[in-house]
């Protein structure tokens, strides 16, 4: 357990020192603060604008940060030649990968908590009520980041950082549209199109299950069972991705 925790904390320190992480954090905070400027020129629906801009900026910046960190998980180690030192130590490759993943997610979680705290403070300043839907939107975003990190984690176990980032971004957009793809394919008269739509839907992560920003915008009610189902789905999907990444990484030759 000691080496495993050390790997996670070391990954967190490396990500924290990374200039891109700092720039993304500053930019995200600036976008959240710019909400006040948007409100000044908005005649009505202040609460909706504040929620849309705040949660939208938080989601965008955290997704970009997650893609950058997870897609370069292994490639940076190979470029620095530190991977040879790590795999020679009495620690399994699987523990090494999971430790790095937890370190990256620790960085993302700390930034998300800071952004969420600022967002809720701004809502209080403007007198906007904080509903359970707002908390659900922030919490479900965290599970979405786990899935995206798992995708980047899997790709980085056998490909370059550029390819990993491209695939992870593609999965992000396709995952948010997977339910729409399934609906459109099911309406087709072609059996091949319907089968393709179902294949895409079941293979890709359904990231729309984690999107509760519309609920927060309109102060809609949120079902606890629905939240538990989405959280369980996210953890299970991430677990499968991590297992595949470990399997591929164990077969990789670094010579």
XYZ file of C-alpha atoms in Angstrom:
255
model
C 0.000 0.000 0.000
C 2.907 2.367 0.715
C 4.372 2.381 -2.834
C 0.857 2.579 -4.302
C -0.019 5.691 -2.287
C 3.386 7.202 -3.086
C 2.699 6.787 -6.811
C -0.677 8.491 -6.506
C 0.714 11.416 -4.513
C 3.687 11.763 -6.835
C 1.342 11.898 -9.814
C -0.681 14.564 -8.040
C 2.429 16.666 -7.371
C 3.587 16.357 -10.982
C 0.195 17.376 -12.349
C -0.020 20.242 -9.866
C 3.368 21.583 -10.964
C 2.418 21.343 -14.634
C 1.971 24.803 -16.174
C -0.961 23.668 -18.280
C -2.817 22.628 -15.138
C -2.184 26.045 -13.613
C -3.279 27.876 -16.745
C -6.451 25.835 -17.043
C -7.274 26.479 -13.392
C -6.750 30.229 -13.760
C -8.746 30.330 -16.982
C -11.613 28.387 -15.458
C -11.756 30.711 -12.458
C -11.682 33.725 -14.788
C -14.589 32.320 -16.813
C -16.597 31.759 -13.660
C -15.917 35.302 -12.517
C -16.913 36.645 -15.937
C -20.426 35.422 -15.174
C -20.951 38.707 -13.353
C -20.324 40.591 -16.591
C -22.842 38.439 -18.427
C -25.430 39.106 -15.758
C -24.965 42.849 -16.125
C -26.224 42.723 -19.723
C -28.952 40.148 -19.093
C -32.384 41.597 -18.535
C -34.018 38.502 -17.074
C -33.435 34.897 -16.070
C -30.391 35.771 -13.937
C -30.390 32.420 -12.184
C -30.422 30.468 -15.437
C -27.573 32.492 -16.952
C -25.495 32.140 -13.820
C -26.034 28.367 -13.759
C -25.431 27.882 -17.481
C -22.227 29.903 -17.616
C -20.834 28.667 -14.311
C -21.478 24.954 -14.790
C -20.654 25.130 -18.500
C -17.259 26.728 -17.870
C -16.517 24.272 -15.079
C -17.389 21.287 -17.273
C -15.413 22.499 -20.296
C -12.221 23.263 -18.405
C -12.259 20.091 -16.349
C -12.867 17.946 -19.429
C -9.923 19.570 -21.222
C -7.719 19.103 -18.185
C -8.746 15.460 -17.810
C -8.019 14.741 -21.471
C -4.587 16.371 -21.252
C -3.538 14.603 -18.076
C -4.853 11.125 -18.854
C -3.749 11.010 -22.500
C -0.143 11.756 -21.544
C -0.099 9.369 -18.612
C 2.373 6.864 -20.065
C 3.915 8.817 -22.938
C 5.511 11.333 -20.571
C 7.012 8.511 -18.542
C 8.452 6.944 -21.700
C 9.870 10.248 -22.954
C 11.611 10.850 -19.638
C 12.789 7.230 -19.497
C 11.396 6.984 -15.982
C 9.142 4.127 -17.071
C 12.137 1.781 -17.115
C 12.944 2.659 -13.517
C 9.357 2.182 -12.367
C 8.757 -1.199 -14.040
C 12.016 -2.517 -12.589
C 10.854 -1.868 -9.018
C 9.014 -4.492 -6.929
C 5.608 -3.106 -7.897
C 3.278 -4.477 -10.523
C 2.555 -2.601 -13.714
C -1.109 -2.556 -12.817
C -0.421 -0.846 -9.501
C 1.796 1.661 -11.303
C -0.961 2.560 -13.764
C -3.711 2.788 -11.157
C -1.471 4.893 -8.925
C -0.845 7.330 -11.756
C -4.547 7.440 -12.577
C -5.488 8.234 -8.971
C -2.853 10.962 -8.883
C -4.317 12.597 -11.975
C -7.863 12.299 -10.658
C -6.791 13.770 -7.339
C -5.609 16.856 -9.211
C -8.875 17.091 -11.156
C -10.937 16.587 -7.989
C -9.126 19.346 -6.093
C -9.678 21.777 -8.970
C -13.320 20.781 -9.277
C -13.918 21.375 -5.586
C -12.295 24.809 -5.849
C -14.404 25.729 -8.895
C -17.583 24.406 -7.300
C -16.924 26.376 -4.119
C -16.429 29.573 -6.134
C -19.544 28.866 -8.179
C -21.739 28.371 -5.105
C -20.291 31.484 -3.460
C -21.221 33.482 -6.560
C -24.743 32.076 -6.443
C -25.072 33.171 -2.829
C -23.722 36.628 -3.643
C -26.352 37.098 -6.345
C -29.081 35.644 -4.168
C -29.686 32.618 -6.393
C -30.986 29.540 -4.571
C -28.851 26.390 -4.584
C -30.999 23.362 -5.316
C -30.247 19.625 -5.121
C -30.035 19.715 -8.920
C -26.987 22.002 -8.685
C -25.271 19.564 -6.353
C -26.220 16.673 -8.654
C -24.771 18.485 -11.679
C -21.422 18.983 -9.946
C -21.348 15.470 -8.504
C -22.249 13.706 -11.755
C -19.608 15.735 -13.601
C -17.050 14.052 -11.343
C -18.176 10.600 -12.504
C -18.062 11.748 -16.121
C -14.455 12.839 -15.593
C -13.654 9.383 -14.224
C -14.969 7.767 -17.424
C -13.035 10.178 -19.654
C -9.914 9.641 -17.605
C -10.395 5.895 -18.020
C -10.605 6.308 -21.802
C -7.418 8.380 -21.917
C -5.825 5.956 -19.481
C -6.635 3.013 -21.765
C -5.390 4.728 -24.913
C -2.170 5.945 -23.322
C -1.303 2.388 -22.316
C -0.490 1.507 -25.932
C -0.504 4.695 -28.077
C 1.021 8.165 -28.257
C -0.284 11.216 -26.425
C -1.613 12.803 -29.624
C -3.612 9.730 -30.583
C -4.853 9.266 -27.008
C -6.041 12.871 -26.790
C -7.786 12.685 -30.170
C -9.606 9.457 -29.313
C -10.610 10.708 -25.854
C -12.039 13.948 -27.262
C -13.868 11.965 -29.956
C -15.329 9.641 -27.320
C -16.455 12.677 -25.320
C -18.486 14.095 -28.213
C -19.753 10.713 -29.387
C -20.626 9.682 -25.834
C -22.806 12.749 -25.365
C -24.613 11.885 -28.606
C -24.791 8.110 -28.163
C -28.412 8.126 -26.978
C -29.401 10.323 -29.939
C -27.544 7.986 -32.308
C -29.453 5.057 -30.848
C -32.798 6.849 -31.213
C -32.134 7.828 -34.827
C -30.876 4.359 -35.743
C -33.916 2.671 -34.171
C -36.178 4.708 -36.475
C -34.360 3.515 -39.574
C -35.927 0.846 -41.779
C -32.520 -0.715 -42.402
C -31.604 -3.564 -40.085
C -27.897 -2.854 -40.611
C -28.304 0.756 -39.500
C -30.265 -0.312 -36.433
C -27.600 -2.864 -35.516
C -24.861 -0.266 -36.004
C -26.696 2.227 -33.811
C -27.122 -0.337 -31.036
C -23.452 -1.340 -31.273
C -22.316 2.263 -30.980
C -24.669 2.879 -28.070
C -23.537 -0.133 -26.046
C -19.820 0.227 -26.769
C -19.467 3.949 -26.186
C -20.061 5.452 -22.737
C -23.425 7.180 -22.466
C -22.099 10.458 -21.096
C -25.517 12.098 -21.335
C -26.430 10.146 -18.179
C -24.081 12.419 -16.216
C -25.391 15.698 -17.625
C -27.601 17.325 -14.995
C -26.924 20.914 -16.040
C -30.408 21.293 -17.609
C -31.927 20.092 -14.329
C -29.936 22.711 -12.443
C -30.839 25.464 -14.904
C -34.579 24.898 -14.520
C -34.460 23.757 -10.873
C -35.957 20.409 -11.830
C -36.320 17.586 -9.351
C -33.641 14.904 -9.314
C -34.319 11.245 -8.532
C -31.962 9.633 -6.050
C -32.277 6.238 -7.737
C -31.372 7.829 -11.061
C -28.252 9.369 -9.539
C -27.191 6.053 -7.999
C -27.745 4.283 -11.297
C -25.632 6.834 -13.201
C -22.867 6.717 -10.568
C -22.783 2.923 -10.641
C -22.690 2.968 -14.438
C -19.757 5.386 -14.420
C -17.744 3.389 -11.909
C -18.422 0.093 -13.694
C -17.464 1.513 -17.084
C -14.281 3.024 -15.660
C -13.423 -0.283 -14.017
C -13.681 -2.095 -17.350
C -11.466 0.511 -19.033
C -8.849 0.245 -16.289
C -8.843 -3.557 -16.507
C -8.296 -3.405 -20.279
C -5.527 -0.821 -19.832
C -3.703 -3.022 -17.322
C -4.037 -6.035 -19.626
C -2.552 -4.141 -22.583
C 0.147 -2.453 -20.505
C 1.317 -5.791 -19.106
C 1.870 -7.010 -22.662
C 3.766 -3.917 -23.773
C 7.499 -4.192 -24.477
C 9.524 -1.036 -23.681
C 12.731 -2.103 -25.371
